[in-house]
Amino acid sequence: MEERKANALKEILSYAGNYKVLTYIGLTLSGIAMVLGMLPYIYIWLITRDLIAVAPNYHEAVNITKYGWMALFFAIVGIVVYFFALMCTHLAAFRTASNIRKEGMKHLLKVPLGYFDDHASGLIRNRLIAAASDTETLLAHNLADIVGTVAMFIAMIVLLFVYDWRMGLSCILAVVISVVALFSMMGGKNAELLAEYQKAQDNISKAATEYVRGIPVVKVFQQTVYSFKAFKEAIKEYSEKAFYYQGKVCRIPQAINLTFTEGAFVFLVPVALLLAPGELRNQTFMTFITNFAFYAVFSAIISTALAKIMFAASGMMLAENAMARLREVMNAPTLEITSSPRIPKDNSVEFKNVSFTYAGATGKALNNVSFKVNKGETVALVGPSGGGKTTAACLIPRFWDVSEGSVMVGEVDVREMDLHTLMDQVAFVFQNNRLFKTSILENVRAAKPEASREEVLKALSEAQCDDIIAKLADGIDTEIGKDGTYLSGGETQRVSLARAILKDAPIIVLDEATAFADPENEYLIQKALSKLTAGKTVIMIAHRLSTVVNADRIIVLEEGNIVEEGTHQELIKMNGLYARMWQDYNKAVQWKISSESEVSHA
Ligand code: ADP
Ligand code: MG
């Protein structure tokens, strides 16, 4: 465990850069401040000693005023030094946290976009930000406290032996017992129990998240909380583990620990009483009494010191978790970026023996798929759900990289291209287009930051968005998501198309662009699509077969394999899967028309 802690610390400091030095300076100062902070106690004890020595002629204690001022002086110096210590650690902590955020973001920029489909982007961002802020607390406060307390502890132990080792030992005995009790809760067989207990704690928060996500389902299906078995189980397990660990394993050691931390004098008093008769016969009895006063004062600091160490240790635990979370972000796979990028020759797209398997999946999503889309051609991907259409589309912009074979754009493997070149070459309109919470203008301009207002307006107009803009209070300057301004799915789709139109890339990849649109929106979307695709190389995925009839070629994908390929007419003649799909599609359309006319008769 210690080693893990040390590693987490090393890992955190690796993000500090040049500010690492500041951390070390801050920690050293913190140690000095703590030792300085003990000096007032010593002066107070010196005052007590002098007063005892001259009692009852107190006016003979000439030094006590000086001691008083010294106590005040060192109390202030201690605070000032501590202030500078914290200033150093804070500066380093802020820089480290900011570096963690920067490094994390830099890494995430290299992660394939497909990764964010499986790992919600908000979650990843939260993880990064939480990790950064947790390390901030550790570096700014906890570490300084740990070092300070350790310094104080060492100084204290030395001091305890300076005056009377027997009384010193009796104070330390109490410390040793409480520390042993503390470690017995966390070591040996109990370490496993502690780990289980902490895991149960983790599980409960995971299950709670799942539960909150599932609330819509609960509402729709009228289920009760108890149907959320996982959550209930997690709570039950946690309560059992917590009761066993806290209530059974820790009860006695914790009681011992607290008793001896708070009552560091339990051995001091009896030891002093035992020693007293012997000392009474000596000349040094007065010294013995004042020494006793010293130990009585100092044993009070012991509990403060131990409590501080415990507190700081929890900061270490937090930091360790933070690093684990950060590692998850930093271990996200990245795309390999070529060092000698090639420029695509033309606007063709070709799949050469492409196979692709999703991480963790057993079967291939694409199996040895080859086809070519020449410059200016429109090729449609169709087939049953799960056939691999979306996967194929995602491989072109490198949302994922192929497992085998290669995807070529302009006769160059996409992996040998600069990402910016590739992005300039290809525009995609996918099902799950999202708009940013900013104005329509900026939303569209995201595709081409240097575009003028007029260009954006033209693109929006071509994407059939005029009616959307007309109904919004501030036109294209209306902020999406503000004051309840939201667009319907079909409207969002059209604004996304405006984005793609503005981008004016020579290759267009469309995934089921009309799948969720209502008839009116679909008509407008189709119009926008024809503007977008005019004269471009197009790869389109569509559920509604009417939209693919005019494609130059249709590729039928089933379970990751190309099963048929040809024009609409050719495929109909083949009388295979496509012909069946076409029949089903027409039946569905007819059924829809007839049922609609029935409704109008009624
Ligand atoms: P289509 O678009 O033709 O419906 P997809 O390309 O979405 O098909 O899916 C092809 C196969 O890959 C399916 O078996 C699907 O379950 C699987 N798949 C899709 N996305 C993922 C993913 N992110 N992780 C794992 N498997 C996936
Ligand atoms: Mg799909």
XYZ file of C-alpha atoms and ligand atoms in Angstrom:
630
model
C 0.000 0.000 0.000
C 2.820 2.365 0.895
C 4.427 1.721 -2.433
C 1.213 2.462 -4.244
C 0.922 5.732 -2.368
C 4.463 6.685 -3.234
C 3.763 5.872 -6.870
C 0.604 7.933 -6.959
C 2.578 10.822 -5.525
C 5.341 10.391 -8.050
C 2.741 10.256 -10.792
C 1.091 13.449 -9.609
C 4.380 15.293 -9.310
C 5.314 14.240 -12.823
C 2.622 16.672 -13.948
C 4.090 19.514 -11.884
C 6.931 20.239 -14.329
C 9.242 22.981 -13.068
C 6.846 23.661 -10.224
C 7.972 20.458 -8.549
C 10.704 22.506 -6.865
C 8.075 24.793 -5.371
C 6.337 21.774 -3.895
C 9.557 20.686 -2.210
C 10.243 24.188 -0.902
C 6.692 24.437 0.373
C 6.932 21.086 2.128
C 10.222 21.991 3.767
C 8.825 25.304 4.959
C 5.777 23.524 6.297
C 8.013 21.203 8.348
C 9.944 24.196 9.703
C 6.706 26.020 10.511
C 5.421 23.080 12.523
C 8.603 22.828 14.575
C 8.532 26.588 15.141
C 4.936 26.174 16.238
C 6.125 23.959 19.087
C 8.435 26.599 20.511
C 5.679 28.632 22.220
C 4.752 25.508 24.181
C 8.320 25.205 25.325
C 8.366 28.846 26.444
C 5.101 28.391 28.281
C 6.634 25.434 30.015
C 9.752 27.504 30.827
C 7.476 30.070 32.449
C 5.807 27.334 34.487
C 9.218 25.986 35.496
C 10.475 29.375 36.652
C 7.306 30.052 38.562
C 7.504 26.690 40.319
C 11.177 27.256 41.120
C 10.619 30.595 42.844
C 7.212 29.872 44.386
C 5.846 31.560 46.335
C 8.115 34.582 45.667
C 6.797 35.048 42.160
C 8.404 38.478 41.628
C 11.774 36.688 41.519
C 10.828 35.032 38.233
C 12.513 37.735 36.173
C 12.615 35.912 32.857
C 8.972 35.124 32.447
C 8.120 38.326 30.552
C 10.919 37.600 28.112
C 9.643 34.037 27.699
C 6.162 35.329 27.080
C 7.330 37.611 24.285
C 9.415 34.797 22.800
C 6.368 32.538 22.811
C 4.373 35.170 20.955
C 7.246 35.818 18.565
C 7.661 32.184 17.565
C 3.907 31.702 17.290
C 3.841 34.547 14.747
C 6.968 33.397 12.908
C 5.481 29.905 12.712
C 2.308 31.280 11.133
C 4.236 33.444 8.670
C 6.437 30.559 7.564
C 3.378 28.328 7.240
C 1.761 31.006 5.116
C 4.707 31.009 2.724
C 4.743 27.225 2.729
C 1.118 27.142 1.641
C 1.749 29.807 -0.955
C 4.413 27.606 -2.545
C 2.326 24.454 -2.393
C -0.718 26.249 -3.768
C 1.173 27.678 -6.702
C 2.537 24.238 -7.491
C -0.852 22.604 -6.949
C -2.678 24.971 -9.283
C -0.070 24.500 -11.969
C -0.140 20.740 -11.560
C -3.932 20.614 -11.765
C -3.896 22.802 -14.824
C -1.218 20.613 -16.412
C -3.293 17.526 -15.692
C -6.262 19.117 -17.429
C -4.133 20.210 -20.363
C -2.385 16.863 -20.763
C -5.696 15.061 -20.467
C -7.313 17.208 -23.115
C -4.286 16.884 -25.373
C -4.542 13.138 -25.068
C -8.278 13.113 -25.685
C -7.790 15.033 -28.914
C -5.824 12.073 -30.236
C -8.389 9.510 -29.166
C -10.495 8.084 -31.986
C -13.925 9.737 -32.015
C -15.652 6.372 -31.837
C -14.305 6.027 -28.291
C -16.641 8.775 -27.151
C -19.651 6.817 -28.394
C -18.872 4.038 -25.962
C -17.620 6.310 -23.188
C -19.907 9.261 -22.693
C -17.863 12.390 -23.280
C -19.338 14.126 -20.228
C -18.208 11.270 -18.042
C -14.674 11.461 -19.372
C -14.588 15.203 -18.840
C -15.878 14.841 -15.301
C -13.267 12.239 -14.571
C -10.524 14.523 -15.775
C -11.765 17.545 -13.874
C -12.376 15.613 -10.672
C -8.914 14.080 -10.876
C -7.350 17.489 -11.320
C -9.199 19.102 -8.419
C -8.543 16.183 -6.070
C -4.823 16.426 -6.661
C -5.108 20.135 -6.009
C -6.284 19.527 -2.430
C -3.588 16.958 -1.869
C -0.725 19.075 -3.171
C -1.929 22.341 -1.682
C -2.870 21.155 1.802
C -2.618 17.483 2.631
C 1.011 16.943 1.683
C 2.128 20.041 3.582
C 0.216 18.816 6.609
C 1.710 15.357 6.356
C 5.260 16.682 6.157
C 4.611 19.247 8.878
C 3.108 16.684 11.184
C 5.874 14.211 10.619
C 8.453 16.912 11.373
C 6.536 17.831 14.490
C 6.306 14.201 15.503
C 10.038 13.644 15.193
C 10.802 16.849 17.075
C 8.367 15.791 19.750
C 9.900 12.371 20.217
C 13.350 13.936 20.538
C 11.999 16.425 23.069
C 10.248 13.706 25.040
C 13.598 12.096 25.789
C 15.440 15.300 26.594
C 14.209 15.836 30.152
C 13.193 12.496 31.601
C 13.334 9.416 29.447
C 11.072 7.447 31.801
C 8.185 9.870 31.501
C 8.960 10.316 27.788
C 8.719 6.596 27.279
C 5.383 6.453 29.073
C 4.007 9.086 26.705
C 5.336 7.247 23.668
C 3.907 3.959 24.876
C 0.430 5.424 24.518
C 1.259 6.592 20.999
C 2.612 3.172 20.043
C -0.500 1.403 21.325
C -2.833 3.702 19.429
C -0.830 3.394 16.221
C -0.694 -0.410 16.504
C -4.462 -0.489 17.023
C -4.909 1.761 14.024
C -2.831 -0.424 11.737
C -4.441 -3.604 12.960
C -7.662 -2.294 11.428
C -6.041 -1.929 8.044
C -3.385 -4.616 7.923
C -3.226 -8.385 7.461
C -6.528 -10.181 7.055
C -8.342 -6.930 7.704
C -6.765 -5.334 4.645
C -8.932 -7.595 2.497
C -12.010 -6.680 4.485
C -11.196 -3.028 4.129
C -10.756 -3.440 0.373
C -14.085 -5.277 0.146
C -15.744 -2.559 2.157
C -14.331 0.137 -0.098
C -15.367 -1.805 -3.169
C -18.902 -2.101 -1.850
C -18.838 1.659 -1.413
C -17.772 2.079 -5.053
C -20.438 -0.338 -6.233
C -23.147 1.541 -4.480
C -22.292 4.757 -6.269
C -22.052 2.989 -9.621
C -25.400 1.288 -9.059
C -26.914 4.599 -8.024
C -25.787 6.173 -11.307
C -27.310 3.281 -13.251
C -30.462 3.683 -11.247
C -30.790 7.372 -12.001
C -30.184 6.690 -15.679
C -32.938 4.102 -15.615
C -35.574 6.299 -14.015
C -37.389 6.913 -17.334
C -37.773 3.154 -17.737
C -39.068 2.827 -14.209
C -41.624 5.525 -14.849
C -42.777 4.182 -18.182
C -43.162 0.635 -16.931
C -44.542 1.554 -13.532
C -41.908 -0.356 -11.686
C -40.938 0.287 -8.134
C -37.524 1.056 -6.804
C -37.243 -2.526 -5.650
C -37.244 -3.764 -9.195
C -33.837 -2.179 -9.474
C -32.196 -5.266 -8.170
C -28.644 -4.179 -8.762
C -29.067 -1.050 -6.701
C -30.846 -2.855 -3.915
C -28.213 -5.576 -3.871
C -25.463 -2.967 -3.775
C -27.072 -1.259 -0.817
C -27.570 -4.539 0.979
C -24.021 -5.643 0.355
C -22.669 -2.309 1.450
C -24.655 -2.317 4.647
C -23.486 -5.843 5.452
C -19.857 -5.058 4.682
C -20.026 -1.761 6.526
C -21.634 -3.317 9.556
C -19.149 -6.148 9.657
C -16.077 -4.051 9.059
C -16.989 -0.991 11.084
C -19.014 -2.723 13.740
C -17.158 -5.972 14.290
C -13.610 -5.634 13.008
C -12.965 -2.042 13.982
C -14.884 -1.693 17.211
C -12.206 -2.768 19.656
C -9.113 -1.473 17.841
C -10.826 1.848 17.230
C -11.811 2.136 20.868
C -8.221 1.420 21.896
C -6.899 3.820 19.304
C -9.110 6.695 20.391
C -8.570 6.065 24.078
C -4.810 6.159 23.823
C -4.668 9.023 21.337
C -6.829 11.247 23.450
C -5.390 10.106 26.735
C -1.687 10.085 26.053
C -1.170 10.761 29.745
C -2.716 7.472 30.931
C 0.731 6.042 31.523
C 2.345 9.336 32.385
C 0.427 9.890 35.610
C 0.991 6.420 37.139
C 4.655 6.468 36.070
C 5.120 9.865 37.671
C 3.416 8.661 40.860
C 5.670 5.610 40.964
C 8.780 7.693 40.468
C 7.791 10.456 42.863
C 8.743 8.763 46.189
C 12.253 8.040 44.889
C 12.660 11.552 43.530
C 11.491 13.046 46.794
C 14.680 11.918 48.453
C 16.759 13.636 45.750
C 17.772 17.272 45.549
C 16.276 17.330 42.048
C 12.685 16.882 43.114
C 11.756 20.362 41.892
C 13.126 19.553 38.437
C 11.112 16.359 38.472
C 7.931 18.316 39.111
C 8.638 20.796 36.325
C 9.527 17.968 33.971
C 6.210 16.381 34.760
C 4.525 19.640 33.826
C 6.416 19.535 30.535
C 5.170 16.045 29.682
C 1.634 16.884 30.712
C 1.630 19.861 28.308
C 3.214 17.931 25.479
C 1.128 14.811 25.664
C -1.763 17.055 24.640
C -0.075 17.750 21.305
C 0.242 14.050 20.585
C -3.432 13.555 19.878
C -3.532 16.630 17.649
C -0.578 15.300 15.684
C -2.068 11.842 15.239
C -5.424 13.247 14.172
C -3.664 15.389 11.593
C -1.814 12.422 10.161
C -5.053 10.445 9.860
C -6.710 13.350 8.119
C -3.843 13.796 5.711
C -3.830 10.068 4.967
C -7.375 10.304 3.687
C -6.116 12.996 1.320
C -3.591 10.473 0.003
C -6.366 7.972 -0.599
C -8.305 10.593 -2.532
C -5.256 11.364 -4.623
C -4.735 7.700 -5.379
C -8.302 7.425 -6.651
C -7.818 10.592 -8.624
C -4.769 9.122 -10.318
C -6.652 5.914 -11.092
C -9.362 7.968 -12.757
C -6.806 10.016 -14.631
C -5.040 6.862 -15.805
C -8.323 5.685 -17.304
C -8.403 8.858 -19.364
C -4.734 8.759 -20.264
C -4.925 5.080 -21.211
C -7.658 5.671 -23.757
C -6.326 4.406 -27.056
C -5.042 7.032 -29.449
C -4.937 7.174 -33.186
C -1.539 6.734 -34.681
C -0.565 9.970 -36.347
C 1.715 9.559 -39.303
C 4.934 11.525 -39.376
C 5.109 11.688 -43.168
C 1.564 12.461 -44.309
C 0.472 11.865 -47.878
C -1.932 13.950 -49.916
C -4.994 12.221 -51.468
C -4.892 12.093 -55.273
C -8.613 12.466 -55.936
C -11.992 12.197 -54.255
C -12.515 8.465 -54.456
C -13.086 6.161 -51.493
C -12.055 2.536 -51.466
C -12.374 -0.294 -48.948
C -9.681 -2.914 -49.498
C -10.301 -6.202 -47.680
C -11.483 -4.337 -44.619
C -12.257 -6.263 -41.444
C -13.179 -4.640 -38.183
C -13.867 -6.004 -34.720
C -15.068 -3.762 -31.885
C -12.979 -3.847 -28.719
C -14.420 -6.560 -26.516
C -16.723 -7.945 -29.230
C -16.489 -11.603 -30.182
C -17.509 -11.387 -33.829
C -16.357 -9.168 -36.654
C -18.578 -6.186 -37.418
C -17.060 -6.126 -40.920
C -15.533 -9.109 -42.650
C -13.217 -8.674 -45.614
C -15.222 -5.907 -47.209
C -14.010 -4.445 -50.525
C -15.658 -1.843 -52.719
C -14.770 1.334 -54.514
C -16.618 4.605 -54.879
C -15.218 6.611 -57.779
C -15.002 10.368 -57.742
C -18.483 11.859 -58.117
C -20.318 8.554 -57.662
C -23.085 7.860 -55.166
C -22.953 4.493 -53.469
C -25.614 3.316 -51.048
C -25.052 0.876 -48.205
C -28.165 -1.058 -47.302
C -29.006 -4.216 -45.405
C -30.547 -5.518 -42.240
C -29.872 -3.819 -38.951
C -26.517 -4.795 -37.476
C -25.125 -5.522 -40.941
C -22.186 -3.178 -40.435
C -23.281 -0.122 -42.400
C -22.620 2.428 -39.654
C -19.352 0.728 -38.819
C -18.194 1.006 -42.431
C -19.143 4.691 -42.518
C -17.254 5.331 -39.263
C -14.045 3.876 -40.648
C -13.766 6.547 -43.341
C -13.252 9.537 -40.976
C -11.206 7.258 -38.659
C -13.751 7.185 -35.848
C -12.132 3.804 -35.587
C -9.187 2.291 -37.412
C -9.573 -0.939 -39.374
C -8.457 -4.205 -37.793
C -7.324 -5.550 -41.176
C -7.125 -4.202 -44.701
C -7.283 -0.517 -45.484
C -9.643 2.338 -46.131
C -8.346 4.564 -48.918
C -9.362 8.106 -49.691
C -7.959 9.419 -52.970
C -5.835 6.254 -53.184
C -4.105 6.992 -49.904
C -4.674 4.936 -46.769
C -6.504 7.201 -44.296
C -3.889 6.280 -41.688
C -1.176 7.794 -43.868
C -2.981 11.108 -44.090
C -2.794 14.124 -41.879
C -6.010 14.202 -39.830
C -6.747 17.748 -40.960
C -6.369 16.774 -44.609
C -8.757 13.894 -44.063
C -11.258 16.091 -42.258
C -11.134 18.681 -45.046
C -11.781 15.912 -47.527
C -14.773 14.288 -45.845
C -18.024 15.653 -44.389
C -20.350 13.392 -42.403
C -23.919 13.694 -41.375
C -24.744 11.058 -38.810
C -27.913 10.134 -36.975
C -26.886 11.543 -33.660
C -25.944 15.035 -34.738
C -25.744 17.405 -31.857
C -25.873 21.150 -31.775
C -23.701 23.119 -29.396
C -25.274 25.450 -26.878
C -24.454 28.529 -28.891
C -26.024 30.524 -31.707
C -27.163 28.880 -34.928
C -24.569 31.023 -36.687
C -21.711 29.601 -34.617
C -23.157 26.104 -34.803
C -22.989 26.141 -38.561
C -19.720 28.060 -38.667
C -18.093 25.309 -36.616
C -17.614 23.504 -39.931
C -15.628 26.392 -41.398
C -14.516 28.961 -38.811
C -13.416 31.530 -41.373
C -16.837 31.605 -43.097
C -18.607 34.969 -43.310
C -22.144 35.599 -42.056
C -23.375 35.660 -45.642
C -21.829 32.281 -46.395
C -23.505 30.808 -43.307
C -26.856 32.276 -44.322
C -26.488 30.840 -47.823
C -25.662 27.389 -46.452
C -28.650 27.527 -44.101
C -30.880 28.547 -46.952
C -29.626 25.681 -49.127
C -30.223 23.331 -46.228
C -33.878 24.504 -46.230
C -33.553 26.142 -42.829
C -35.240 29.444 -43.728
C -38.430 28.508 -41.866
C -36.444 27.626 -38.718
C -34.600 30.941 -38.699
C -37.772 32.896 -39.423
C -39.525 31.593 -36.338
C -36.595 32.233 -33.962
C -36.580 35.569 -32.140
C -32.989 36.526 -32.979
C -32.714 34.683 -36.281
C -29.343 32.995 -36.725
C -28.076 34.683 -33.567
C -30.546 32.743 -31.435
C -28.788 30.578 -28.914
C -29.778 26.924 -28.940
C -30.684 25.610 -25.509
C -31.220 29.081 -24.040
C -34.638 30.262 -22.852
C -36.121 26.958 -23.880
C -35.070 27.247 -27.504
C -34.795 23.729 -28.800
C -35.081 22.348 -32.305
C -36.903 19.188 -33.291
C -34.951 16.175 -34.558
C -35.711 17.024 -38.168
C -34.780 20.674 -37.689
C -31.536 19.721 -35.975
C -30.814 17.445 -38.903
C -31.283 20.326 -41.346
C -28.987 22.633 -39.390
C -26.394 19.836 -39.396
C -26.803 19.601 -43.140
C -26.141 23.342 -43.381
C -22.937 22.669 -41.539
C -21.951 20.019 -44.070
C -22.966 22.251 -46.973
C -20.842 25.099 -45.612
C -17.916 22.766 -45.211
C -18.185 21.910 -48.905
C -16.033 18.788 -48.647
C -15.715 16.723 -51.828
C -16.674 13.460 -50.087
C -19.945 13.120 -48.158
C -20.802 10.314 -45.766
C -24.455 10.104 -44.713
C -25.854 7.717 -42.130
C -29.615 7.244 -42.105
C -30.066 10.959 -42.406
C -33.840 10.785 -42.723
C -34.567 7.916 -40.368
C -36.296 9.857 -37.643
C -37.841 12.710 -39.588
C -41.546 13.373 -39.998
C -42.867 13.586 -43.596
C -42.589 17.344 -43.864
C -39.087 17.404 -42.485
C -38.151 14.470 -44.654
C -39.174 16.360 -47.759
C -37.032 19.341 -46.730
C -34.162 17.115 -45.706
C -34.236 15.389 -49.062
C -34.066 18.764 -50.763
C -31.160 19.816 -48.548
C -29.429 16.523 -49.253
C -29.606 16.993 -52.972
C -27.980 20.425 -52.550
C -25.305 18.901 -50.360
C -24.498 15.930 -52.568
C -24.574 17.611 -55.978
C -21.334 16.824 -57.753
C -19.823 15.088 -54.706
C -18.611 11.601 -53.966
C -21.328 10.189 -51.735
C -21.578 7.186 -49.480
C -25.023 6.967 -48.013
C -26.796 4.661 -45.640
C -30.585 4.740 -45.826
C -33.436 2.770 -44.384
C -35.929 4.141 -46.882
C -35.048 2.350 -50.053
C -36.784 4.970 -52.194
C -33.842 7.248 -51.511
C -31.262 4.801 -52.858
C -32.975 3.825 -56.103
C -30.962 6.343 -58.078
C -27.598 5.494 -56.540
C -24.838 4.522 -58.965
C -24.334 1.352 -56.976
C -25.950 -0.328 -54.022
C -23.973 -2.504 -51.647
C -25.919 -4.944 -49.490
C -24.243 -5.724 -46.166
C -25.404 -8.605 -44.029
C -23.608 -9.598 -40.838
C -20.490 -7.779 -41.901
C -20.283 -9.331 -45.380
C -21.092 -7.869 -48.769
C -23.783 -10.217 -50.039
C -24.941 -8.347 -53.123
C -23.744 -5.421 -55.184
C -25.145 -3.601 -58.219
C -27.642 -0.994 -59.414
C -31.228 -1.053 -58.237
C -32.366 -2.767 -61.448
C -29.606 -5.352 -61.340
C -30.309 -6.198 -57.716
C -34.045 -6.540 -58.345
C -33.254 -8.991 -61.146
C -30.997 -11.007 -58.840
C -34.052 -11.690 -56.723
C -31.996 -11.995 -53.565
C -31.879 -10.148 -50.246
C -32.224 -6.698 -51.808
C -35.214 -7.738 -53.901
C -36.896 -9.066 -50.754
C -36.087 -5.861 -48.861
C -37.520 -3.835 -51.742
C -40.720 -5.888 -51.687
C -41.067 -5.471 -47.933
C -40.390 -1.777 -48.249
C -43.086 -1.310 -50.882
C -45.556 -3.355 -48.868
C -44.868 -1.151 -45.867
C -45.335 2.002 -47.902
C -48.614 0.693 -49.378
C -49.818 -0.413 -45.973
C -49.072 3.028 -44.656
C -50.952 4.725 -47.482
C -53.983 2.457 -47.214
C -54.165 2.721 -43.443
C -53.870 6.496 -43.713
C -56.724 6.632 -46.234
C -58.813 4.416 -43.962
C -58.289 6.891 -41.194
C -59.439 9.727 -43.438
C -62.588 7.749 -44.351
C -63.512 7.236 -40.758
P -25.828 -1.254 -39.004
O -25.460 0.180 -39.067
O -25.768 -1.951 -40.311
O -27.136 -1.470 -38.339
P -23.608 -1.447 -37.219
O -22.419 -1.091 -38.027
O -24.164 -0.427 -36.318
O -24.743 -2.036 -38.145
O -23.242 -2.716 -36.331
C -22.534 -3.843 -36.844
C -22.247 -4.801 -35.703
O -21.340 -4.220 -34.792
C -23.466 -5.191 -34.900
O -23.344 -6.548 -34.583
C -23.379 -4.336 -33.675
O -23.940 -5.000 -32.578
C -21.884 -4.165 -33.506
N -21.548 -2.869 -32.910
C -21.923 -1.649 -33.354
N -21.394 -0.662 -32.607
C -20.664 -1.273 -31.646
C -19.869 -0.800 -30.560
N -19.697 0.503 -30.323
N -19.278 -1.721 -29.769
C -19.432 -3.039 -30.011
N -20.150 -3.544 -31.007
C -20.776 -2.690 -31.831
Mg -26.550 1.841 -38.348
